[in-house]
Amino acid sequence: MLFTDRDDAGRRLGTELARYAVGHPVVLGLPRGGVPVAFHVAHALGAPLDVIVVRKLGVPYQPELAFGAIGEGGVRVISEDIVRRGRLTPRDVAAVEEAEQAELTRRAARYRAGRPQEDLRGRTVIVVDDGIATGATAAAACQVVRAQGAARIVMAVPVAPPDALARVGAVSDEVVCLGSPPGFSSVGQWYRDFSQTPDEEVVALLAQSPRRPPPAERSGVEVAVEAAGLRLPGELTLPPGAGAVVVFAHGSGSSRRSPRNRRVAADLNRAGLGTLLFDLLTPAEEADRSNVFDVDALAARLAAATAWLGSRTPLPPACFGASTGAA
């Protein structure tokens, strides 16, 4: 697979991602090279385009080893394990963070040229780059986007090696890659024209992309809740400005499709609260009515689902249940 240039790669990637248009996503390009690709993706989906400006925080004596990342709005993601193993002091961490924060602020101001940052809370966010080499920057971007409140993250690139895709897949909900060819040594080898993207082009492309407000009433995002070694189907809805997420504990065999539960969830969404509706039992388990009354097992799954939710959004959780769900 060979791309003519980033425009060609972006058009092809936009075609591959067409199915996401109905979910009203936000498209974020990793500057600088990812922005021309993201521009064509956003155009194909009719989605707003923005940049995701992140800075990796490198261990001072081994800068290529990141102990965290920072993003706009004061978002910071720190690996306490690497900080501990690297024997970094609070002063070490602060010094690196201060230097990278200055560069982050400079770049964000340069690229946006006064345009406000897109609100990612409750949105499906498609993060786009022109390719992935090691996956470190892409993974950092996904972590920052998650911390900014995205409900679902899709990392999309034209080309990447398999090991990098696995690394990014661990911190995103889905990875879309047009090709992962053997003999991968660099992103540039898969482009005929891989000339550097100047800052001016990034600014111009962002200026050409109209800002579209999110729908006033946003539908939920289909998710797979990981609990007790299972992937339980669910629906996560995060209205703009939500202050908390209500987790539904369905009682007496009720499911996320229950009209009553969906009416209550809709009322909570209109009141500005997020909701997570998911099935506590698999279809096979529902066939055995005794599982409906196994409160200990259901409670364990509810706890696991709440922990899963905490890894997807920083919003505080609350629980709502009736019958065995309340138990």
Coordinates of C-alpha atoms in Angstrom, one line a residue:
M1 CA 0.0 0.0 0.0
L2 CA 1.4 3.4 -1.1
F3 CA -0.2 6.8 -0.7
T4 CA 0.5 9.7 -3.1
D5 CA 0.5 12.2 -0.2
R6 CA -1.4 13.1 2.9
D7 CA -4.4 14.3 0.9
D8 CA -4.7 10.9 -0.8
A9 CA -4.4 9.1 2.6
G10 CA -7.0 11.4 4.1
R11 CA -9.5 10.8 1.4
R12 CA -9.1 7.0 1.6
L13 CA -9.3 7.1 5.4
G14 CA -12.4 9.2 5.2
T15 CA -14.1 6.6 3.0
E16 CA -13.2 3.9 5.5
L17 CA -14.7 5.9 8.4
A18 CA -17.9 6.9 6.7
R19 CA -20.0 4.7 9.0
Y20 CA -19.2 7.0 11.9
A21 CA -20.9 10.0 10.4
V22 CA -24.3 9.2 12.0
G23 CA -22.7 9.5 15.5
H24 CA -21.8 13.2 15.1
P25 CA -18.1 12.7 15.9
V26 CA -15.4 15.3 16.4
V27 CA -12.3 14.8 14.3
L28 CA -8.9 15.7 15.9
G29 CA -5.7 15.9 13.9
L30 CA -2.3 15.4 15.5
P31 CA -0.2 18.3 14.3
R32 CA 1.4 18.8 12.2
G33 CA 1.3 15.9 9.6
G34 CA -1.9 14.5 10.9
V35 CA -4.0 17.6 10.2
P36 CA -4.1 17.3 6.4
V37 CA -5.2 13.7 6.8
A38 CA -7.8 14.7 9.4
F39 CA -9.1 17.5 7.2
H40 CA -10.3 15.1 4.6
V41 CA -11.7 12.7 7.2
A42 CA -13.7 15.6 8.8
H43 CA -15.0 16.7 5.3
A44 CA -16.1 13.1 4.5
L45 CA -18.0 12.8 7.8
G46 CA -19.4 16.3 7.9
A47 CA -17.7 16.6 11.3
P48 CA -15.9 19.5 13.0
L49 CA -12.1 19.5 12.9
D50 CA -9.8 20.5 15.7
V51 CA -6.2 19.7 16.7
I52 CA -5.2 17.6 19.7
V53 CA -2.1 19.2 21.1
V54 CA -0.3 16.9 23.5
R55 CA 3.3 16.9 24.9
K56 CA 4.9 13.7 26.2
L57 CA 6.7 14.1 29.5
G58 CA 10.1 12.4 29.0
V59 CA 12.3 11.0 31.8
P60 CA 15.1 13.7 32.0
Y61 CA 18.0 11.2 31.4
Q62 CA 16.1 9.1 28.9
P63 CA 13.7 11.6 27.0
E64 CA 12.3 8.9 24.7
L65 CA 10.8 7.1 27.7
A66 CA 7.6 9.0 28.6
F67 CA 6.4 9.1 32.2
G68 CA 3.2 10.9 31.2
A69 CA 1.6 13.4 28.9
I70 CA -0.2 16.8 29.2
G71 CA -2.9 18.3 27.2
E72 CA -4.9 21.5 27.1
G73 CA -7.1 22.6 29.9
G74 CA -4.7 21.4 32.6
V75 CA -5.1 17.7 31.6
R76 CA -2.2 15.5 32.8
V77 CA -1.7 11.8 32.6
I78 CA 1.1 10.5 34.8
S79 CA 2.4 6.9 35.1
E80 CA 3.3 6.6 38.7
D81 CA 5.0 3.3 38.0
I82 CA 7.5 4.9 35.6
V83 CA 8.0 7.8 38.0
R84 CA 8.8 5.4 40.8
R85 CA 11.0 3.1 38.7
G86 CA 12.8 6.1 37.3
R87 CA 13.3 7.5 40.8
L88 CA 12.0 10.9 39.7
T89 CA 11.5 13.5 42.4
P90 CA 8.6 15.9 42.5
R91 CA 11.0 18.6 41.4
D92 CA 12.1 16.5 38.3
V93 CA 8.5 16.0 37.3
A94 CA 7.6 19.6 37.8
A95 CA 10.6 20.8 35.8
V96 CA 9.7 18.7 32.8
E97 CA 6.1 19.5 33.0
E98 CA 6.8 23.3 33.1
A99 CA 8.9 23.2 30.0
E100 CA 6.5 21.1 28.0
Q101 CA 3.5 23.2 29.2
A102 CA 5.1 26.3 27.7
E103 CA 5.6 24.6 24.4
L104 CA 2.0 23.2 24.5
T105 CA 0.6 26.6 25.1
R106 CA 2.6 28.1 22.3
R107 CA 1.6 25.5 19.8
A108 CA -2.1 25.5 20.7
A109 CA -2.2 29.3 20.3
R110 CA -0.4 29.2 17.0
Y111 CA -2.6 26.5 15.4
R112 CA -6.0 27.7 16.7
A113 CA -5.4 31.4 16.0
G114 CA -8.1 32.4 18.5
R115 CA -10.6 29.6 17.7
P116 CA -12.1 27.9 20.8
Q117 CA -11.2 24.3 21.6
E118 CA -13.9 21.7 20.7
D119 CA -15.8 20.4 23.7
L120 CA -15.2 16.6 23.8
R121 CA -17.4 15.7 26.7
G122 CA -19.7 12.9 25.8
R123 CA -18.6 12.8 22.2
T124 CA -17.3 10.1 19.9
V125 CA -13.8 11.4 19.0
I126 CA -11.8 10.3 16.0
V127 CA -8.0 11.0 16.5
V128 CA -6.2 11.1 13.2
D129 CA -2.5 11.0 12.3
D130 CA -0.6 10.4 9.1
G131 CA 0.7 7.2 10.5
I132 CA 2.1 5.5 13.6
A133 CA 5.7 4.5 14.2
T134 CA 6.0 3.5 17.9
G135 CA 2.6 4.5 19.1
A136 CA 3.8 6.7 22.0
T137 CA 2.4 10.0 20.7
A138 CA -0.9 8.4 19.6
A139 CA -1.3 6.6 22.9
A140 CA -0.7 9.9 24.8
A141 CA -3.2 11.7 22.6
C142 CA -5.9 9.0 23.3
Q143 CA -5.2 9.3 27.1
V144 CA -5.6 13.1 27.0
V145 CA -8.8 12.9 25.0
R146 CA -10.2 10.4 27.5
A147 CA -9.3 12.7 30.3
Q148 CA -11.1 15.5 28.5
G149 CA -14.4 13.6 28.7
A150 CA -14.7 11.7 25.4
A151 CA -17.3 8.9 25.5
R152 CA -15.6 6.9 22.8
I153 CA -12.2 7.2 21.1
V154 CA -11.4 5.9 17.6
M155 CA -7.7 6.1 16.6
A156 CA -7.5 6.3 12.8
V157 CA -4.4 6.2 10.6
P158 CA -3.4 5.2 7.1
V159 CA -0.5 3.0 8.1
A160 CA 1.2 1.5 11.2
P161 CA 3.1 -1.6 12.3
P162 CA 1.2 -4.3 14.3
D163 CA 3.0 -3.7 17.6
A164 CA 2.2 0.0 17.6
L165 CA -1.5 -0.7 16.8
A166 CA -1.6 -3.0 19.8
R167 CA -0.1 -0.3 22.0
V168 CA -2.7 2.3 20.9
G169 CA -5.5 -0.2 21.0
A170 CA -4.9 -0.6 24.8
V171 CA -5.9 3.1 25.4
S172 CA -8.6 3.6 22.8
D173 CA -12.0 1.9 22.0
E174 CA -11.2 1.1 18.4
V175 CA -8.3 1.4 16.0
V176 CA -8.9 1.9 12.3
C177 CA -5.8 1.4 10.1
L178 CA -5.8 1.1 6.3
G179 CA -2.7 -1.0 6.2
S180 CA -0.1 -2.7 8.4
P181 CA 2.4 -3.9 5.9
P182 CA 5.4 -6.2 6.6
G183 CA 8.8 -4.6 6.6
F184 CA 7.6 -1.4 8.3
S185 CA 10.5 0.9 9.2
S186 CA 9.0 4.4 9.0
V187 CA 5.8 6.1 8.1
G188 CA 7.4 8.1 5.3
Q189 CA 8.3 5.0 3.3
W190 CA 4.6 4.5 2.5
Y191 CA 4.1 7.9 0.9
R192 CA 5.4 9.2 -2.4
D193 CA 5.4 12.7 -1.0
F194 CA 6.0 12.9 2.7
S195 CA 7.3 16.5 2.8
Q196 CA 6.9 18.3 6.2
T197 CA 3.6 20.0 6.9
P198 CA 4.3 23.7 7.8
D199 CA 2.5 25.4 10.7
E200 CA 0.8 27.8 8.1
E201 CA -0.9 24.8 6.5
V202 CA -2.3 23.6 9.8
V203 CA -3.7 27.0 10.6
A204 CA -5.2 27.3 7.1
L205 CA -6.9 23.9 7.2
L206 CA -8.4 24.5 10.6
A207 CA -9.7 27.9 9.4
Q208 CA -11.4 26.2 6.4
S209 CA -13.2 23.7 8.6
P210 CA -16.6 25.1 9.9
R211 CA -17.4 24.6 13.6
R212 CA -20.6 22.7 14.0
P213 CA -22.4 22.6 17.3
P214 CA -23.2 19.1 18.6
P215 CA -26.8 18.0 18.4
A216 CA -29.0 19.4 21.1
E217 CA -30.1 15.9 22.2
R218 CA -27.3 13.5 21.7
S219 CA -28.0 9.8 21.3
G220 CA -26.1 7.3 23.4
V221 CA -22.9 5.6 22.3
E222 CA -22.9 1.8 22.1
V223 CA -20.2 0.4 24.4
A224 CA -19.0 -3.0 25.6
V225 CA -18.7 -2.9 29.4
E226 CA -15.9 -5.1 30.7
A227 CA -17.0 -7.0 33.8
A228 CA -16.1 -10.4 35.3
G229 CA -14.2 -11.4 32.1
L230 CA -17.3 -10.6 30.0
R231 CA -18.1 -7.8 27.5
L232 CA -21.6 -6.7 28.4
P233 CA -23.5 -4.6 25.8
G234 CA -24.4 -1.1 27.0
E235 CA -25.2 2.4 26.1
L236 CA -23.4 5.4 27.5
T237 CA -24.9 8.9 27.1
L238 CA -23.0 12.0 28.3
P239 CA -24.9 15.3 27.7
P240 CA -22.8 18.5 27.4
G241 CA -21.7 19.7 30.8
A242 CA -22.8 16.5 32.6
G243 CA -21.7 16.6 36.2
A244 CA -22.1 12.8 36.9
V245 CA -23.0 9.5 35.3
V246 CA -25.9 7.4 36.7
V247 CA -25.3 3.6 36.3
F248 CA -28.5 1.6 36.0
A249 CA -28.6 -1.6 38.0
H250 CA -31.5 -3.4 36.2
G251 CA -33.6 -5.6 38.5
S252 CA -35.6 -8.8 38.1
G253 CA -34.1 -9.6 34.7
S254 CA -34.8 -6.1 33.2
S255 CA -32.4 -5.0 30.4
R256 CA -31.0 -1.8 28.9
R257 CA -33.8 -2.0 26.4
S258 CA -36.5 -1.7 29.1
P259 CA -38.9 1.2 28.1
R260 CA -39.2 2.2 31.8
N261 CA -35.4 2.4 32.2
R262 CA -35.0 4.3 29.0
R263 CA -37.6 6.8 30.0
V264 CA -35.9 7.4 33.3
A265 CA -32.5 7.7 31.5
A266 CA -33.9 10.2 29.1
D267 CA -35.3 12.3 31.9
L268 CA -31.9 12.2 33.6
N269 CA -30.1 13.2 30.3
R270 CA -32.5 16.2 29.9
A271 CA -31.6 17.2 33.5
G272 CA -27.9 17.2 32.6
L273 CA -26.8 13.8 33.9
G274 CA -25.0 11.1 32.0
T275 CA -26.3 7.6 32.0
L276 CA -24.9 4.1 31.5
L277 CA -27.5 1.4 30.7
F278 CA -26.0 -2.1 30.3
D279 CA -27.1 -5.7 30.7
L280 CA -25.9 -7.4 33.9
L281 CA -26.5 -10.9 32.4
T282 CA -25.6 -12.4 29.0
P283 CA -28.5 -13.8 26.9
A284 CA -27.5 -17.4 27.9
E285 CA -27.5 -16.4 31.6
E286 CA -30.9 -14.8 31.3
A287 CA -32.4 -18.2 30.3
D288 CA -31.8 -19.4 33.8
R289 CA -34.1 -17.4 36.2
S290 CA -31.9 -18.3 39.2
N291 CA -29.2 -15.9 37.9
V292 CA -31.6 -13.0 38.2
F293 CA -31.6 -13.4 42.0
D294 CA -27.9 -14.1 42.4
V295 CA -27.4 -10.7 44.1
D296 CA -23.7 -11.3 45.0
A297 CA -22.8 -12.0 41.4
L298 CA -24.8 -9.1 40.1
A299 CA -23.2 -6.8 42.7
A300 CA -19.7 -7.9 41.6
R301 CA -20.6 -7.1 38.0
L302 CA -22.0 -3.7 38.9
A303 CA -18.8 -2.9 40.8
A304 CA -16.7 -4.0 37.9
A305 CA -18.8 -1.9 35.5
T306 CA -18.5 1.1 37.7
A307 CA -14.7 0.7 37.7
W308 CA -14.8 0.3 33.9
L309 CA -16.8 3.6 33.7
G310 CA -14.1 5.3 35.8
S311 CA -11.5 4.4 33.2
R312 CA -13.6 6.0 30.4
T313 CA -14.7 9.3 32.0
P314 CA -13.5 11.4 35.0
L315 CA -17.2 12.1 36.0
P316 CA -18.3 10.7 39.3
P317 CA -20.7 7.7 39.2
A318 CA -24.0 7.2 40.9
C319 CA -26.2 4.1 40.9
F320 CA -29.9 3.7 40.3
G321 CA -31.7 0.4 40.8
A322 CA -35.1 -1.2 41.7
S323 CA -36.1 -4.6 42.9
T324 CA -33.0 -6.9 42.8
G325 CA -31.1 -4.1 41.2
A326 CA -31.5 -2.0 44.4
A327 CA -30.4 -5.0 46.4

